[in-house]
Short mmCIF file of C-alpha atoms and ligand atoms in Angstrom, two decimals:
data_model
loop_
_atom_site.label_atom_id
_atom_site.label_comp_id
_atom_site.label_asym_id
_atom_site.label_seq_id
_atom_site.Cartn_x
_atom_site.Cartn_y
_atom_site.Cartn_z
CA MET K 1 17.55 53.33 41.14
CA LEU K 2 18.19 51.83 43.99
CA LYS K 3 18.14 48.04 43.18
CA ARG K 4 16.23 45.41 45.50
CA THR K 5 16.39 41.80 45.89
CA THR K 6 14.42 39.70 44.06
CA VAL K 7 13.02 36.16 45.57
CA ALA K 8 15.58 34.16 43.52
CA ALA K 9 18.10 35.56 46.26
CA PHE K 10 15.94 34.06 49.52
CA ALA K 11 16.05 30.17 47.96
CA LYS K 12 19.94 30.83 47.30
CA ARG K 13 20.18 31.93 50.59
CA LYS K 14 18.92 28.61 51.88
CA ARG K 15 21.12 26.19 49.32
CA GLU K 16 24.01 28.71 51.29
CA GLY K 17 23.16 27.95 54.57
CA GLU K 18 22.72 31.59 55.31
CA LYS K 19 19.63 32.45 57.43
CA ILE K 20 16.86 34.82 56.77
CA VAL K 21 15.99 37.69 59.32
CA MET K 22 12.30 39.17 58.70
CA ILE K 23 10.26 41.37 60.74
CA THR K 24 6.76 42.55 60.98
CA ALA K 25 7.06 46.77 59.62
CA TYR K 26 3.75 49.01 60.40
CA ASP K 27 5.56 52.66 59.57
CA ALA K 28 8.48 54.42 57.43
CA PRO K 29 10.16 55.00 61.09
CA GLY K 30 9.42 50.83 61.85
CA ALA K 31 10.74 50.31 58.48
CA ALA K 32 13.41 52.91 58.16
CA ALA K 33 15.02 50.79 61.68
CA ALA K 34 14.78 47.37 60.33
CA ALA K 35 16.35 48.33 57.11
CA ASP K 36 19.34 50.21 59.22
CA ALA K 37 19.68 47.05 61.55
CA GLY K 38 19.82 44.93 58.12
CA ILE K 39 16.19 43.30 58.11
CA ASP K 40 16.12 41.12 55.08
CA ILE K 41 12.39 41.19 54.98
CA LEU K 42 9.85 43.43 56.13
CA LEU K 43 6.38 42.01 56.31
CA VAL K 44 3.21 44.43 56.50
CA GLY K 45 1.46 42.11 58.94
CA ASP K 46 -1.98 41.34 59.08
CA SER K 47 -1.22 41.75 62.73
CA LEU K 48 -0.99 45.50 61.75
CA ALA K 49 -5.04 45.21 63.30
CA PRO K 50 -4.28 43.51 66.42
CA THR K 51 -0.93 45.36 66.89
CA VAL K 52 -1.54 48.70 65.54
CA LEU K 53 -5.21 49.17 65.33
CA GLY K 54 -5.95 47.78 68.43
CA TYR K 55 -8.43 45.50 66.85
CA ARG K 56 -9.20 41.89 68.62
CA ASN K 57 -7.86 39.72 66.32
CA THR K 58 -6.32 40.23 62.45
CA LEU K 59 -9.95 39.37 61.28
CA PRO K 60 -10.72 43.51 60.57
CA VAL K 61 -8.09 44.77 58.52
CA THR K 62 -9.07 45.56 55.31
CA MET K 63 -7.28 45.84 52.30
CA GLU K 64 -7.10 50.03 52.19
CA GLN K 65 -5.82 50.18 55.74
CA MET K 66 -2.92 47.75 54.34
CA LEU K 67 -1.89 49.32 51.42
CA HIS K 68 -1.77 52.74 53.26
CA HIS K 69 1.12 51.41 55.98
CA ALA K 70 2.03 49.02 53.02
CA ALA K 71 3.33 52.62 51.29
CA ALA K 72 4.79 54.10 54.80
CA VAL K 73 6.66 51.12 54.93
CA ARG K 74 7.62 51.25 51.62
CA ARG K 75 8.65 55.12 51.71
CA GLY K 76 11.01 54.27 55.04
CA ALA K 77 12.96 51.85 53.65
CA PRO K 78 12.40 52.20 49.79
CA GLY K 79 15.34 49.29 49.68
CA SER K 80 13.88 46.55 51.35
CA PHE K 81 12.52 43.78 50.21
CA VAL K 82 8.74 44.39 51.06
CA VAL K 83 5.85 41.00 51.99
CA PHE K 84 2.65 42.22 52.00
CA ASP K 85 -0.02 40.03 54.19
CA LEU K 86 -3.08 39.77 51.99
CA PRO K 87 -6.11 40.88 54.67
CA PHE K 88 -8.64 38.54 55.41
CA MET K 89 -11.00 37.86 52.37
CA SER K 90 -9.19 39.76 50.54
CA TYR K 91 -7.94 36.33 48.87
CA GLN K 92 -10.02 34.10 49.41
CA GLU K 93 -13.65 34.75 47.69
CA SER K 94 -12.39 34.40 44.83
CA LEU K 95 -9.03 34.25 41.93
CA GLU K 96 -10.24 37.47 40.20
CA LYS K 97 -10.23 39.19 43.90
CA ALA K 98 -6.90 37.05 44.29
CA LEU K 99 -5.72 39.03 41.50
CA HIS K 100 -6.91 41.74 42.16
CA ASN K 101 -5.99 42.64 45.38
CA GLY K 102 -2.45 41.22 45.08
CA GLY K 103 -1.80 43.18 41.30
CA ARG K 104 -2.74 46.12 43.96
CA ALA K 105 0.44 45.32 46.20
CA LEU K 106 2.81 46.03 44.14
CA LYS K 107 0.97 48.12 41.59
CA GLU K 108 0.10 50.85 44.70
CA ALA K 109 1.89 50.13 46.97
CA ASP K 110 5.31 49.06 45.22
CA CYS K 111 5.72 46.05 47.13
CA ASP K 112 7.68 43.10 45.82
CA ALA K 113 5.05 39.98 47.25
CA VAL K 114 2.21 39.06 48.73
CA LYS K 115 2.05 36.19 51.81
CA LEU K 116 -1.62 34.56 52.00
CA GLU K 117 -2.21 31.67 54.64
CA GLY K 118 -3.61 28.32 53.44
CA GLY K 119 -2.51 24.78 52.64
CA ALA K 120 -2.96 22.99 49.55
CA GLU K 121 -6.47 24.09 48.46
CA MET K 122 -4.43 27.49 47.91
CA ALA K 123 -2.34 26.03 45.50
CA PRO K 124 -4.57 27.37 42.75
CA LEU K 125 -4.51 30.66 43.38
CA VAL K 126 -0.60 30.49 44.63
CA ASP K 127 -0.11 29.19 40.51
CA ALA K 128 -2.42 32.05 39.22
CA LEU K 129 -0.60 34.58 41.06
CA VAL K 130 3.18 33.88 40.59
CA GLY K 131 1.94 32.81 36.98
CA ALA K 132 0.59 36.62 36.83
CA GLY K 133 4.23 38.72 37.58
CA ILE K 134 3.19 38.77 41.96
CA PRO K 135 5.90 35.98 44.02
CA VAL K 136 3.44 34.82 46.67
CA MET K 137 5.10 33.29 50.16
CA ALA K 138 2.75 31.33 51.67
CA HIS K 139 1.74 30.06 55.15
CA VAL K 140 0.47 27.48 56.72
CA GLY K 141 0.99 25.97 61.12
CA LEU K 142 -1.56 27.78 62.80
CA LEU K 143 -3.48 30.43 60.37
CA PRO K 144 -4.48 33.46 62.28
CA GLN K 145 -7.70 34.70 59.86
CA ARG K 146 -9.20 30.91 60.45
CA VAL K 147 -8.44 31.40 64.17
CA GLN K 148 -12.46 30.64 64.53
CA THR K 149 -12.75 27.73 62.12
CA MET K 150 -9.12 26.56 64.88
CA GLY K 151 -10.74 27.11 68.21
CA GLY K 152 -7.79 29.04 68.76
CA TYR K 153 -4.38 29.77 69.00
CA ARG K 154 -2.86 26.83 69.47
CA ILE K 155 0.27 24.80 67.89
CA GLN K 156 -0.40 22.86 64.49
CA GLY K 157 0.98 19.65 63.57
CA ARG K 158 1.26 17.61 66.84
CA THR K 159 -0.25 14.43 65.97
CA PRO K 160 1.12 12.72 63.42
CA ASP K 161 -1.70 12.84 60.96
CA ALA K 162 -1.47 16.64 60.80
CA ALA K 163 2.30 16.57 60.87
CA GLU K 164 1.84 15.23 57.08
CA ARG K 165 -1.56 17.50 56.57
CA ILE K 166 1.37 20.23 57.00
CA LEU K 167 4.41 19.00 55.24
CA ALA K 168 1.90 18.03 52.13
CA ASP K 169 0.39 21.20 51.88
CA ALA K 170 3.36 23.41 52.46
CA LYS K 171 5.17 20.50 48.90
CA ALA K 172 1.78 21.74 46.99
CA LEU K 173 2.39 25.54 47.53
CA GLU K 174 6.20 24.87 46.61
CA ALA K 175 5.06 22.90 43.55
CA ALA K 176 2.99 25.82 42.59
CA GLY K 177 5.07 28.52 42.94
CA ALA K 178 5.15 30.41 46.59
CA PHE K 179 8.72 31.45 46.39
CA SER K 180 8.97 30.54 50.74
CA VAL K 181 6.80 29.39 52.81
CA VAL K 182 6.01 30.55 56.86
CA LEU K 183 5.68 27.89 59.22
CA GLU K 184 3.67 29.05 62.24
CA CYS K 185 3.88 27.63 65.75
CA VAL K 186 4.39 23.85 64.05
CA PRO K 187 6.72 21.69 66.71
CA ALA K 188 10.58 21.81 66.04
CA GLU K 189 11.09 18.90 64.13
CA LEU K 190 8.37 19.17 61.84
CA GLY K 191 9.85 22.45 61.35
CA LYS K 192 13.36 20.70 60.10
CA THR K 193 11.73 18.03 58.42
CA VAL K 194 9.34 20.21 56.30
CA THR K 195 12.90 22.59 56.03
CA GLU K 196 15.36 19.63 54.57
CA ALA K 197 11.32 18.40 52.10
CA LEU K 198 11.67 21.80 49.89
CA SER K 199 14.12 23.10 48.49
CA ILE K 200 12.55 26.98 48.58
CA PRO K 201 13.08 29.09 52.63
CA THR K 202 11.10 28.08 55.25
CA ILE K 203 10.36 31.05 57.85
CA GLY K 204 9.42 29.90 61.28
CA ILE K 205 7.75 31.52 63.79
CA GLY K 206 7.75 29.75 66.75
CA SER K 207 8.43 26.70 64.95
CA GLY K 208 12.15 25.65 66.15
CA ASP K 209 15.97 26.43 64.29
CA GLY K 210 15.31 24.12 61.35
CA CYS K 211 13.88 26.90 59.46
CA SER K 212 15.47 28.31 56.77
CA GLY K 213 14.62 31.53 58.81
CA GLN K 214 12.46 33.94 61.18
CA VAL K 215 9.52 36.03 61.43
CA GLN K 216 8.89 37.80 64.74
CA VAL K 217 6.47 40.66 64.81
CA MET K 218 8.28 44.19 65.56
CA ASN K 219 5.97 44.93 68.88
CA ASP K 220 6.83 41.98 70.63
CA VAL K 221 10.21 42.20 69.85
CA LEU K 222 10.91 45.73 71.02
CA GLY K 223 9.05 44.96 74.70
CA LEU K 224 6.05 46.75 73.34
CA PHE K 225 3.09 45.10 75.26
CA GLU K 226 3.03 43.56 78.91
CA ASN K 227 2.57 40.36 77.43
CA THR K 228 4.55 38.52 74.46
CA PRO K 229 4.22 34.96 73.11
CA LYS K 230 6.11 31.88 74.14
CA HIS K 231 7.77 31.73 70.72
CA ALA K 232 8.88 35.98 70.67
CA LYS K 233 12.48 37.07 72.70
CA ARG K 234 11.88 40.81 74.29
CA TYR K 235 15.11 42.54 73.11
CA ALA K 236 14.23 45.41 74.44
CA GLU K 237 11.65 47.41 76.68
CA VAL K 238 10.65 49.95 74.19
CA GLY K 239 6.80 49.75 76.06
CA ARG K 240 8.65 50.76 79.34
CA ILE K 241 10.53 53.88 78.03
CA ILE K 242 7.82 55.61 76.74
CA ARG K 243 5.67 55.11 79.59
CA GLU K 244 8.92 56.57 81.80
CA ALA K 245 9.22 59.10 78.65
CA LEU K 246 5.86 60.60 78.79
CA GLY K 247 5.48 60.75 82.35
CA ASN K 248 8.29 62.80 82.69
CA TYR K 249 7.14 64.70 80.14
CA ALA K 250 3.83 65.33 82.11
CA ALA K 251 5.07 65.47 85.17
CA GLU K 252 8.03 68.82 84.19
CA VAL K 253 4.35 70.82 82.35
CA ARG K 254 2.79 70.37 85.21
CA GLY K 255 5.55 71.40 87.41
CA GLY K 256 6.29 74.35 85.59
CA VAL K 257 10.04 72.71 84.68
CA PHE K 258 9.21 72.53 80.71
CA PRO K 259 9.35 74.60 79.07
CA ASP K 260 12.29 76.12 79.90
CA ASP K 261 15.48 78.48 78.43
CA GLU K 262 16.96 76.27 76.44
CA HIS K 263 13.26 74.68 74.70
CA SER K 264 12.24 78.56 74.35
CA PHE K 265 12.61 81.20 71.56
O1 KIV U 301 0.38 39.35 60.39
C1 KIV U 301 1.87 38.93 60.81
O2 KIV U 301 2.45 38.93 61.32
C2 KIV U 301 2.35 36.86 60.63
C3 KIV U 301 3.42 36.44 60.56
C4 KIV U 301 3.27 36.33 62.24
C5 KIV U 301 4.57 35.20 60.41
O3 KIV U 301 1.63 36.83 59.34
#
């Protein structure tokens, strides 16, 4: 049996000053590539909705769709630490529903932990999930599942009051038992302050280099889309390579070049 990393390893990494690398994964080949590249944590993000399923934002994705993709990620990376992003309204409605859906992520898709968005108001829920044996990664700052009430995808924690609130949220979630906190789109200085105030690791996205680790959306890093958010760096131009390859294939079929003798029986 493959021995997987447990949540305790990530706190140790923080104590020892070793950065944690997390990336989103949505299917078996992507997960296998991330595992081969030595990525520490695979996040089956609800960004599945806009990046893979073609939705406008993360809100429409369902538990069933997330489970379908999470199971594929697990098959592609059997030894990796996989976090299941609980989708919009799969945990906010009631503690019972959160426990039920958190349990499904571990039982049905063999994930190692769940992630949920929200601040101190989520602490009782985090406590209940952890108490039931479901490790929780918290998520504060910009909360894409609250895009409607937050008034868009904006940097959070810019004012002293807002920064205080985010720090207090992160502390409350740590006290409730979260094993790490995603810090999305907060000023770098706040990212560092929160990281120094917690003993659990922070995983930043657009929150500076003071965090214990970083997470990015795989499609952004690979350059699959035309537009890249400011916080993401394109490490390849895979979108262009795919278009060129498909264009060449189409041209060769139409021109009678493919299939040739080498690709025929
Ligand atoms: O769903 C997602 O991809 C995320 C990360 C951006 C943190 O939540």
